[in-house]
Amino acid sequence: MIPAFNYVRPASLAAACAKLASSGTHAHAGGTDLLGCLRDGVFAADTVVSLSGIPDLRGVRKNLDGGLLIGAMTTLAEVAADPAVAAGYAALAEGALSAASPQLRNQGTLGGNVCQRPRCWYYRGDFHCARKGGDKCYAVKGENQFHCVFGGNVCFYVHPSDAAPALVALGATVRVTGKDGSRSIPAAQFFVGPETDYTRETVLAPGELVTEIVLPPQPPGTRSTYRKIRARGSWDFALAGAAAVVTVAGGRVTRAKIVLSGAAPVPWRVPEAERAVTGQRLTPQVVRKAAAAAVKGAEPLAENGYKLELLRGAVEEALLRLA
Amino acid sequence: MAHDHDDSDAEDPKGVSRRGFFTAVGAGAIGAATLAQAQPGAPTPAAPSDDPTKVTLLVNGRRRRLLVEPRWTLLFVLREKLGLTGTKVGCERGECGACTVLVDGVPCYACMTLALEAVGHEITTLEGLMRGEELGPVQQAFLIEDGLQCGYCTPGQVMAAEGLLRANPAPTLEEIRLGMSGNLCRCGAYAHIFKAVEKAAELKKAAGR
């Protein structure tokens, strides 16, 4: 049984933000991450603030600039099935479809997906690790086959989202609202790595909520995809993955964004790999070079060196799909 | 059941035979269309504390009024408060699918759904697929194709299949594999389960439902 908590279901965003500003409160979007954390005692909630009573947070709309606006409470299943997302932002549609299981995609929301807590088994388990206020990361000398190869510092988890790498690669903006108003944050700056602050995963301040994801229009000739590699054919978190967005003109890449999943505590952009394809034709040789550049500088732990091969493969396959 | 109050005239499932129980639930399901219309736009619950809150859940077409603690999952309420034990407890962490129910016709994990979040939505459990003592087409298909071994995961598999077929009445094998991927079978009866879903699509089509 989950420990007891209070439950409120405000009818407005302002009321929800006011509630969430006090400590001990946690937002409930789809609940699929929150209930697991509460049940496992990762953290406790005095009050759960349900967002399901707030109107207008769900659905995909066309933006005035030709891009899309996706409400934070839109389920992953709805994102994956939306024709406009599939047509213009394939990496996001594929990322959303590759996340979790059908049931969890029917329940879990895009806003919740980018605000997930780490899936590290020490963090989720009965370990007082650094992220929970302890003084060490148990993965460093422990079972670290699923941990990060980039961006680790004090804490070494990998960001669990499949949608987030696509959002970063597509240049999305995260709209958030708090008790003092709204602000827009580029997806690339929304996630907080442990080198900046190992106690949080996003820049959200207490009382702030993700309300909307803004997808900008993509230049003509742009295509995108997300390649996910997991330990089994059925559903699982990514061992490694790559979201790739390329714009091609006259057969050559004029712009590329490549973002890794399963690699780092945040969606991990790999500028060297992007440079390796920019100005080039996406031939197997060019793609191989880019894939090798994607894992340059990686610092694997004792048991996750295999991820470098997988990440190389994910980048290679993603780019070849776009060739 | 202390706080449970059912405002339909069906008998209390407690103390009746399993067969009589299914009959009662099946009879309730026939009234679904009219009762469903009463629910949308229902006031949202706002429990001021962790005390039990009075809510109405629409389960298999019947309105069930009961007191619910905020921390109670839909799975707990269905089984322990409403006696609907067709929904199974598996992992209780959103990984196995044994607790799959339909919420507004869409498959969801009842173990990862707060009962309070289900207020205002139409909930369908395995019992809701029965018509009196007659199995629904998806249940029949699992029987015909031997889509089970121990049977523990079967209610969840049936509900996932029901949800899949409501959204996609004629799925390809690949669509079936994807649609059923949120339900684990420790006996490994997957090949038969996929056949059962194909058969269920045929039976549903033939029955026009």
Short mmCIF file of N, CA, C and O in Angstrom, two decimals, chain B residues 17-126:
data_model
loop_
_atom_site.label_atom_id
_atom_site.label_comp_id
_atom_site.label_asym_id
_atom_site.label_seq_id
_atom_site.Cartn_x
_atom_site.Cartn_y
_atom_site.Cartn_z
N SER B 17 -22.90 -16.75 -5.26
CA SER B 17 -22.02 -17.68 -5.95
C SER B 17 -21.30 -16.94 -7.07
O SER B 17 -21.74 -15.89 -7.52
N ARG B 18 -20.16 -17.51 -7.50
CA ARG B 18 -19.39 -16.90 -8.57
C ARG B 18 -20.27 -16.73 -9.82
O ARG B 18 -20.28 -15.70 -10.46
N ARG B 19 -21.04 -17.77 -10.11
CA ARG B 19 -21.90 -17.74 -11.28
C ARG B 19 -22.97 -16.65 -11.14
O ARG B 19 -23.18 -15.86 -12.05
N GLY B 20 -23.58 -16.61 -9.96
CA GLY B 20 -24.61 -15.60 -9.72
C GLY B 20 -24.02 -14.20 -9.80
O GLY B 20 -24.65 -13.27 -10.32
N PHE B 21 -22.77 -14.09 -9.36
CA PHE B 21 -22.09 -12.81 -9.36
C PHE B 21 -21.87 -12.31 -10.79
O PHE B 21 -22.19 -11.19 -11.14
N PHE B 22 -21.36 -13.21 -11.64
CA PHE B 22 -21.14 -12.82 -13.03
C PHE B 22 -22.45 -12.43 -13.68
O PHE B 22 -22.53 -11.51 -14.47
N THR B 23 -23.52 -13.15 -13.34
CA THR B 23 -24.83 -12.86 -13.92
C THR B 23 -25.25 -11.44 -13.55
O THR B 23 -25.69 -10.66 -14.38
N ALA B 24 -25.06 -11.12 -12.27
CA ALA B 24 -25.46 -9.80 -11.80
C ALA B 24 -24.67 -8.71 -12.51
O ALA B 24 -25.22 -7.71 -12.96
N VAL B 25 -23.36 -8.94 -12.64
CA VAL B 25 -22.53 -7.94 -13.29
C VAL B 25 -22.90 -7.81 -14.75
O VAL B 25 -23.01 -6.72 -15.30
N GLY B 26 -23.15 -8.96 -15.38
CA GLY B 26 -23.52 -8.95 -16.79
C GLY B 26 -24.82 -8.18 -17.01
O GLY B 26 -24.93 -7.38 -17.93
N ALA B 27 -25.76 -8.38 -16.14
CA ALA B 27 -27.04 -7.69 -16.27
C ALA B 27 -26.83 -6.19 -16.14
O ALA B 27 -27.45 -5.41 -16.85
N GLY B 28 -25.90 -5.82 -15.25
CA GLY B 28 -25.62 -4.40 -15.07
C GLY B 28 -25.05 -3.77 -16.33
O GLY B 28 -25.34 -2.63 -16.65
N ALA B 29 -24.24 -4.58 -17.05
CA ALA B 29 -23.57 -4.04 -18.23
C ALA B 29 -24.55 -3.60 -19.31
O ALA B 29 -24.27 -2.72 -20.09
N ILE B 30 -25.72 -4.22 -19.33
CA ILE B 30 -26.70 -3.89 -20.36
C ILE B 30 -27.18 -2.45 -20.19
O ILE B 30 -27.51 -1.77 -21.14
N GLY B 31 -27.17 -1.98 -18.95
CA GLY B 31 -27.61 -0.61 -18.70
C GLY B 31 -26.52 0.42 -18.94
O GLY B 31 -26.70 1.58 -18.62
N ALA B 32 -25.38 0.02 -19.52
CA ALA B 32 -24.23 0.90 -19.61
C ALA B 32 -24.52 2.19 -20.36
O ALA B 32 -24.14 3.27 -19.92
N ALA B 33 -25.21 2.07 -21.46
CA ALA B 33 -25.38 3.25 -22.33
C ALA B 33 -26.08 4.39 -21.60
O ALA B 33 -25.63 5.53 -21.64
N THR B 34 -27.13 4.09 -20.88
CA THR B 34 -27.87 5.16 -20.21
C THR B 34 -27.07 5.72 -19.04
O THR B 34 -26.98 6.91 -18.85
N LEU B 35 -26.45 4.82 -18.28
CA LEU B 35 -25.73 5.27 -17.10
C LEU B 35 -24.51 6.09 -17.48
O LEU B 35 -24.16 7.04 -16.82
N ALA B 36 -23.86 5.69 -18.59
CA ALA B 36 -22.64 6.39 -19.00
C ALA B 36 -22.91 7.87 -19.24
O ALA B 36 -22.08 8.71 -18.95
N GLN B 37 -24.11 8.17 -19.72
CA GLN B 37 -24.41 9.56 -20.04
C GLN B 37 -24.56 10.42 -18.78
O GLN B 37 -24.44 11.62 -18.84
N ALA B 38 -24.81 9.77 -17.68
CA ALA B 38 -25.01 10.54 -16.45
C ALA B 38 -23.68 11.06 -15.90
O ALA B 38 -23.67 11.97 -15.11
N GLN B 39 -22.56 10.46 -16.35
CA GLN B 39 -21.31 10.69 -15.69
C GLN B 39 -20.49 11.91 -16.16
O GLN B 39 -19.99 12.64 -15.33
N PRO B 40 -20.34 12.14 -17.49
CA PRO B 40 -19.46 13.23 -17.90
C PRO B 40 -19.85 14.55 -17.25
O PRO B 40 -21.03 14.82 -17.04
N GLY B 41 -18.87 15.36 -16.97
CA GLY B 41 -19.14 16.64 -16.36
C GLY B 41 -19.39 16.55 -14.87
O GLY B 41 -19.76 17.52 -14.24
N ALA B 42 -19.15 15.35 -14.31
CA ALA B 42 -19.33 15.19 -12.87
C ALA B 42 -18.34 16.09 -12.14
O ALA B 42 -17.25 16.34 -12.63
N PRO B 43 -18.71 16.60 -10.99
CA PRO B 43 -17.78 17.47 -10.27
C PRO B 43 -16.50 16.73 -9.93
O PRO B 43 -16.52 15.54 -9.64
N THR B 44 -15.38 17.45 -10.01
CA THR B 44 -14.09 16.80 -9.73
C THR B 44 -13.92 16.70 -8.22
O THR B 44 -14.21 17.65 -7.49
N PRO B 45 -13.42 15.57 -7.74
CA PRO B 45 -13.24 15.45 -6.30
C PRO B 45 -12.03 16.27 -5.86
O PRO B 45 -11.05 16.34 -6.57
N ALA B 46 -12.09 16.89 -4.75
CA ALA B 46 -10.95 17.63 -4.21
C ALA B 46 -10.85 17.29 -2.73
O ALA B 46 -11.37 17.99 -1.88
N ALA B 47 -10.22 16.16 -2.45
CA ALA B 47 -10.14 15.73 -1.06
C ALA B 47 -9.24 16.68 -0.29
O ALA B 47 -8.12 16.92 -0.69
N PRO B 48 -9.71 17.26 0.78
CA PRO B 48 -8.89 18.20 1.52
C PRO B 48 -7.86 17.49 2.40
O PRO B 48 -6.96 18.11 2.91
N SER B 49 -7.98 16.19 2.57
CA SER B 49 -7.07 15.49 3.46
C SER B 49 -6.91 14.07 2.96
O SER B 49 -7.39 13.73 1.90
N ASP B 50 -6.21 13.26 3.73
CA ASP B 50 -6.07 11.86 3.31
C ASP B 50 -7.24 11.01 3.82
O ASP B 50 -7.20 9.79 3.76
N ASP B 51 -8.28 11.66 4.33
CA ASP B 51 -9.47 10.93 4.74
C ASP B 51 -10.15 10.32 3.52
O ASP B 51 -10.02 10.84 2.42
N PRO B 52 -10.89 9.25 3.73
CA PRO B 52 -11.66 8.70 2.62
C PRO B 52 -12.64 9.74 2.06
O PRO B 52 -13.21 10.53 2.81
N THR B 53 -12.77 9.74 0.75
CA THR B 53 -13.65 10.67 0.07
C THR B 53 -14.77 9.89 -0.60
O THR B 53 -14.54 8.82 -1.13
N LYS B 54 -15.96 10.45 -0.60
CA LYS B 54 -17.08 9.78 -1.25
C LYS B 54 -17.01 10.04 -2.76
O LYS B 54 -16.94 11.19 -3.19
N VAL B 55 -16.98 8.98 -3.51
CA VAL B 55 -16.94 9.13 -4.97
C VAL B 55 -17.92 8.15 -5.61
O VAL B 55 -18.39 7.22 -4.98
N THR B 56 -18.17 8.40 -6.89
CA THR B 56 -18.95 7.46 -7.69
C THR B 56 -18.07 6.98 -8.83
O THR B 56 -17.50 7.79 -9.56
N LEU B 57 -17.90 5.67 -8.91
CA LEU B 57 -17.14 5.10 -10.02
C LEU B 57 -18.12 4.40 -10.95
O LEU B 57 -19.06 3.74 -10.50
N LEU B 58 -17.88 4.57 -12.24
CA LEU B 58 -18.73 3.91 -13.23
C LEU B 58 -17.99 2.65 -13.71
O LEU B 58 -17.05 2.73 -14.49
N VAL B 59 -18.41 1.50 -13.18
CA VAL B 59 -17.70 0.26 -13.45
C VAL B 59 -18.64 -0.71 -14.16
O VAL B 59 -19.70 -1.06 -13.61
N ASN B 60 -18.24 -1.13 -15.33
CA ASN B 60 -19.04 -2.07 -16.12
C ASN B 60 -20.48 -1.61 -16.25
O ASN B 60 -21.42 -2.40 -16.16
N GLY B 61 -20.65 -0.31 -16.42
CA GLY B 61 -21.98 0.24 -16.65
C GLY B 61 -22.79 0.49 -15.40
O GLY B 61 -23.92 0.97 -15.48
N ARG B 62 -22.23 0.17 -14.25
CA ARG B 62 -22.98 0.41 -13.01
C ARG B 62 -22.30 1.52 -12.22
O ARG B 62 -21.09 1.59 -12.14
N ARG B 63 -23.13 2.37 -11.63
CA ARG B 63 -22.57 3.42 -10.77
C ARG B 63 -22.34 2.83 -9.40
O ARG B 63 -23.26 2.32 -8.78
N ARG B 64 -21.10 2.93 -8.93
CA ARG B 64 -20.76 2.39 -7.62
C ARG B 64 -20.33 3.54 -6.73
O ARG B 64 -19.33 4.20 -7.01
N ARG B 65 -21.08 3.78 -5.69
CA ARG B 65 -20.71 4.85 -4.75
C ARG B 65 -19.95 4.23 -3.59
O ARG B 65 -20.39 3.22 -3.02
N LEU B 66 -18.81 4.82 -3.25
CA LEU B 66 -18.04 4.28 -2.14
C LEU B 66 -17.08 5.33 -1.61
O LEU B 66 -16.87 6.38 -2.23
N LEU B 67 -16.52 5.05 -0.46
CA LEU B 67 -15.51 5.92 0.13
C LEU B 67 -14.14 5.42 -0.31
O LEU B 67 -13.85 4.22 -0.24
N VAL B 68 -13.30 6.35 -0.76
CA VAL B 68 -11.99 5.99 -1.30
C VAL B 68 -10.91 6.83 -0.64
O VAL B 68 -11.05 8.05 -0.52
N GLU B 69 -9.85 6.18 -0.19
CA GLU B 69 -8.69 6.93 0.29
C GLU B 69 -7.88 7.38 -0.92
O GLU B 69 -7.77 6.62 -1.89
N PRO B 70 -7.27 8.59 -0.84
CA PRO B 70 -6.52 9.08 -2.00
C PRO B 70 -5.45 8.10 -2.47
O PRO B 70 -5.18 8.02 -3.66
N ARG B 71 -4.85 7.36 -1.55
CA ARG B 71 -3.74 6.49 -1.94
C ARG B 71 -4.20 5.17 -2.56
O ARG B 71 -3.37 4.40 -3.03
N TRP B 72 -5.47 4.90 -2.56
CA TRP B 72 -5.95 3.62 -3.11
C TRP B 72 -5.88 3.62 -4.62
O TRP B 72 -6.36 4.54 -5.28
N THR B 73 -5.34 2.54 -5.15
CA THR B 73 -5.32 2.40 -6.60
C THR B 73 -6.65 1.85 -7.08
O THR B 73 -7.41 1.25 -6.31
N LEU B 74 -6.88 2.02 -8.36
CA LEU B 74 -8.09 1.46 -8.96
C LEU B 74 -8.08 -0.06 -8.79
O LEU B 74 -9.13 -0.68 -8.53
N LEU B 75 -6.91 -0.66 -8.90
CA LEU B 75 -6.79 -2.12 -8.73
C LEU B 75 -7.28 -2.55 -7.35
O LEU B 75 -8.08 -3.49 -7.23
N PHE B 76 -6.84 -1.86 -6.33
CA PHE B 76 -7.24 -2.18 -4.95
C PHE B 76 -8.76 -2.03 -4.78
O PHE B 76 -9.42 -2.90 -4.21
N VAL B 77 -9.28 -0.95 -5.29
CA VAL B 77 -10.71 -0.69 -5.12
C VAL B 77 -11.55 -1.72 -5.87
O VAL B 77 -12.54 -2.23 -5.33
N LEU B 78 -11.15 -2.03 -7.10
CA LEU B 78 -11.92 -3.01 -7.88
C LEU B 78 -11.98 -4.35 -7.15
O LEU B 78 -13.05 -4.95 -7.01
N ARG B 79 -10.84 -4.80 -6.66
CA ARG B 79 -10.79 -6.13 -6.05
C ARG B 79 -11.33 -6.15 -4.62
O ARG B 79 -12.15 -6.99 -4.26
N GLU B 80 -10.81 -5.22 -3.81
CA GLU B 80 -11.06 -5.31 -2.37
C GLU B 80 -12.34 -4.60 -1.94
O GLU B 80 -12.90 -4.91 -0.90
N LYS B 81 -12.78 -3.61 -2.70
CA LYS B 81 -13.98 -2.86 -2.30
C LYS B 81 -15.19 -3.22 -3.15
O LYS B 81 -16.32 -3.12 -2.69
N LEU B 82 -14.96 -3.58 -4.41
CA LEU B 82 -16.08 -3.91 -5.29
C LEU B 82 -16.17 -5.41 -5.57
O LEU B 82 -17.09 -5.86 -6.26
N GLY B 83 -15.22 -6.17 -5.09
CA GLY B 83 -15.29 -7.63 -5.26
C GLY B 83 -15.07 -8.10 -6.69
O GLY B 83 -15.38 -9.25 -7.01
N LEU B 84 -14.53 -7.23 -7.53
CA LEU B 84 -14.32 -7.62 -8.94
C LEU B 84 -12.92 -8.21 -9.08
O LEU B 84 -11.97 -7.54 -9.49
N THR B 85 -12.79 -9.49 -8.74
CA THR B 85 -11.47 -10.12 -8.66
C THR B 85 -10.98 -10.66 -10.01
O THR B 85 -9.95 -11.31 -10.06
N GLY B 86 -11.73 -10.37 -11.07
CA GLY B 86 -11.22 -10.73 -12.40
C GLY B 86 -9.94 -9.98 -12.71
O GLY B 86 -9.04 -10.49 -13.37
N THR B 87 -9.83 -8.76 -12.23
CA THR B 87 -8.61 -7.96 -12.40
C THR B 87 -7.55 -8.48 -11.43
O THR B 87 -7.80 -8.54 -10.22
N LYS B 88 -6.41 -8.88 -11.95
CA LYS B 88 -5.42 -9.56 -11.13
C LYS B 88 -4.31 -8.64 -10.63
O LYS B 88 -3.93 -7.68 -11.29
N VAL B 89 -3.78 -8.98 -9.45
CA VAL B 89 -2.62 -8.28 -8.90
C VAL B 89 -1.37 -9.01 -9.40
O VAL B 89 -1.23 -10.21 -9.17
N GLY B 90 -0.52 -8.30 -10.10
CA GLY B 90 0.73 -8.91 -10.55
C GLY B 90 1.90 -8.22 -9.89
O GLY B 90 2.14 -8.37 -8.70
N CYS B 91 2.60 -7.41 -10.66
CA CYS B 91 3.82 -6.77 -10.17
C CYS B 91 3.53 -5.55 -9.30
O CYS B 91 4.36 -5.16 -8.49
N GLU B 92 2.38 -4.94 -9.47
CA GLU B 92 2.03 -3.66 -8.82
C GLU B 92 3.07 -2.58 -9.05
O GLU B 92 3.35 -1.76 -8.17
N ARG B 93 3.70 -2.61 -10.22
CA ARG B 93 4.64 -1.55 -10.56
C ARG B 93 4.58 -1.23 -12.07
O ARG B 93 5.55 -0.73 -12.64
N GLY B 94 3.45 -1.54 -12.69
CA GLY B 94 3.27 -1.13 -14.08
C GLY B 94 4.15 -1.85 -15.07
O GLY B 94 4.54 -1.27 -16.08
N GLU B 95 4.46 -3.10 -14.80
CA GLU B 95 5.36 -3.81 -15.71
C GLU B 95 4.76 -5.07 -16.31
O GLU B 95 5.25 -5.55 -17.33
N CYS B 96 3.72 -5.67 -15.69
CA CYS B 96 3.32 -7.00 -16.15
C CYS B 96 1.98 -7.05 -16.86
O CYS B 96 1.73 -7.94 -17.66
N GLY B 97 1.08 -6.12 -16.58
CA GLY B 97 -0.18 -6.07 -17.32
C GLY B 97 -1.31 -6.91 -16.76
O GLY B 97 -2.42 -6.90 -17.30
N ALA B 98 -1.08 -7.66 -15.68
CA ALA B 98 -2.13 -8.53 -15.13
C ALA B 98 -3.35 -7.72 -14.68
O ALA B 98 -4.46 -8.23 -14.64
N CYS B 99 -3.15 -6.45 -14.35
CA CYS B 99 -4.24 -5.61 -13.82
C CYS B 99 -4.90 -4.76 -14.89
O CYS B 99 -5.62 -3.82 -14.57
N THR B 100 -4.64 -5.06 -16.17
CA THR B 100 -5.16 -4.22 -17.25
C THR B 100 -6.69 -4.13 -17.23
O THR B 100 -7.38 -5.14 -17.15
N VAL B 101 -7.19 -2.91 -17.26
CA VAL B 101 -8.62 -2.64 -17.40
C VAL B 101 -8.77 -1.59 -18.50
O VAL B 101 -7.78 -1.00 -18.94
N LEU B 102 -9.99 -1.37 -18.95
CA LEU B 102 -10.21 -0.30 -19.91
C LEU B 102 -10.73 0.93 -19.17
O LEU B 102 -11.63 0.82 -18.34
N VAL B 103 -10.13 2.06 -19.47
CA VAL B 103 -10.64 3.34 -18.97
C VAL B 103 -11.07 4.12 -20.21
O VAL B 103 -10.24 4.41 -21.08
N ASP B 104 -12.36 4.40 -20.30
CA ASP B 104 -12.93 4.99 -21.52
C ASP B 104 -12.54 4.17 -22.75
O ASP B 104 -12.21 4.72 -23.81
N GLY B 105 -12.53 2.87 -22.60
CA GLY B 105 -12.27 1.97 -23.72
C GLY B 105 -10.81 1.74 -24.05
O GLY B 105 -10.49 1.01 -24.98
N VAL B 106 -9.91 2.38 -23.29
CA VAL B 106 -8.48 2.32 -23.59
C VAL B 106 -7.76 1.51 -22.51
O VAL B 106 -7.97 1.76 -21.31
N PRO B 107 -6.89 0.56 -22.87
CA PRO B 107 -6.22 -0.26 -21.85
C PRO B 107 -5.29 0.56 -20.94
O PRO B 107 -4.50 1.36 -21.43
N CYS B 108 -5.43 0.35 -19.65
CA CYS B 108 -4.59 1.03 -18.66
C CYS B 108 -4.23 0.04 -17.57
O CYS B 108 -4.91 -0.96 -17.38
N TYR B 109 -3.13 0.32 -16.85
CA TYR B 109 -2.76 -0.49 -15.70
C TYR B 109 -3.52 0.03 -14.47
O TYR B 109 -3.29 1.15 -14.03
N ALA B 110 -4.37 -0.81 -13.89
CA ALA B 110 -5.13 -0.37 -12.72
C ALA B 110 -4.22 -0.18 -11.50
O ALA B 110 -4.57 0.55 -10.58
N CYS B 111 -3.04 -0.82 -11.51
CA CYS B 111 -2.12 -0.68 -10.37
C CYS B 111 -1.42 0.67 -10.39
O CYS B 111 -0.87 1.09 -9.39
N MET B 112 -1.42 1.35 -11.55
CA MET B 112 -0.76 2.65 -11.66
C MET B 112 -1.79 3.76 -11.84
O MET B 112 -1.47 4.83 -12.35
N THR B 113 -3.03 3.47 -11.47
CA THR B 113 -4.10 4.46 -11.59
C THR B 113 -4.70 4.68 -10.22
O THR B 113 -5.14 3.73 -9.57
N LEU B 114 -4.71 5.91 -9.75
CA LEU B 114 -5.41 6.20 -8.49
C LEU B 114 -6.91 6.09 -8.73
O LEU B 114 -7.41 6.55 -9.76
N ALA B 115 -7.61 5.48 -7.79
CA ALA B 115 -9.07 5.35 -7.95
C ALA B 115 -9.71 6.73 -8.14
O ALA B 115 -10.63 6.88 -8.94
N LEU B 116 -9.18 7.75 -7.45
CA LEU B 116 -9.76 9.09 -7.58
C LEU B 116 -9.61 9.64 -9.00
O LEU B 116 -10.42 10.42 -9.46
N GLU B 117 -8.54 9.20 -9.69
CA GLU B 117 -8.34 9.66 -11.06
C GLU B 117 -9.30 8.98 -12.04
O GLU B 117 -9.44 9.40 -13.18
N ALA B 118 -9.92 7.89 -11.60
CA ALA B 118 -10.84 7.17 -12.48
C ALA B 118 -12.27 7.71 -12.39
O ALA B 118 -13.13 7.31 -13.17
N VAL B 119 -12.50 8.62 -11.46
CA VAL B 119 -13.83 9.20 -11.31
C VAL B 119 -14.18 9.98 -12.58
O VAL B 119 -13.35 10.72 -13.10
N GLY B 120 -15.38 9.77 -13.08
CA GLY B 120 -15.79 10.48 -14.29
C GLY B 120 -15.44 9.73 -15.57
O GLY B 120 -15.72 10.21 -16.66
N HIS B 121 -14.78 8.59 -15.42
CA HIS B 121 -14.42 7.79 -16.60
C HIS B 121 -15.13 6.44 -16.54
O HIS B 121 -15.46 5.94 -15.47
N GLU B 122 -15.32 5.87 -17.73
CA GLU B 122 -16.00 4.59 -17.83
C GLU B 122 -14.97 3.48 -17.66
O GLU B 122 -14.03 3.37 -18.46
N ILE B 123 -15.14 2.66 -16.63
CA ILE B 123 -14.18 1.59 -16.36
C ILE B 123 -14.79 0.25 -16.77
O ILE B 123 -15.93 -0.05 -16.42
N THR B 124 -14.01 -0.53 -17.52
CA THR B 124 -14.48 -1.85 -17.92
C THR B 124 -13.48 -2.88 -17.43
O THR B 124 -12.28 -2.77 -17.70
N THR B 125 -13.97 -3.86 -16.69
CA THR B 125 -13.11 -4.96 -16.24
C THR B 125 -13.51 -6.23 -16.97
O THR B 125 -14.48 -6.26 -17.73
N LEU B 126 -12.78 -7.29 -16.70
CA LEU B 126 -13.07 -8.58 -17.33
C LEU B 126 -14.54 -8.96 -17.17
O LEU B 126 -15.19 -9.42 -18.11
#
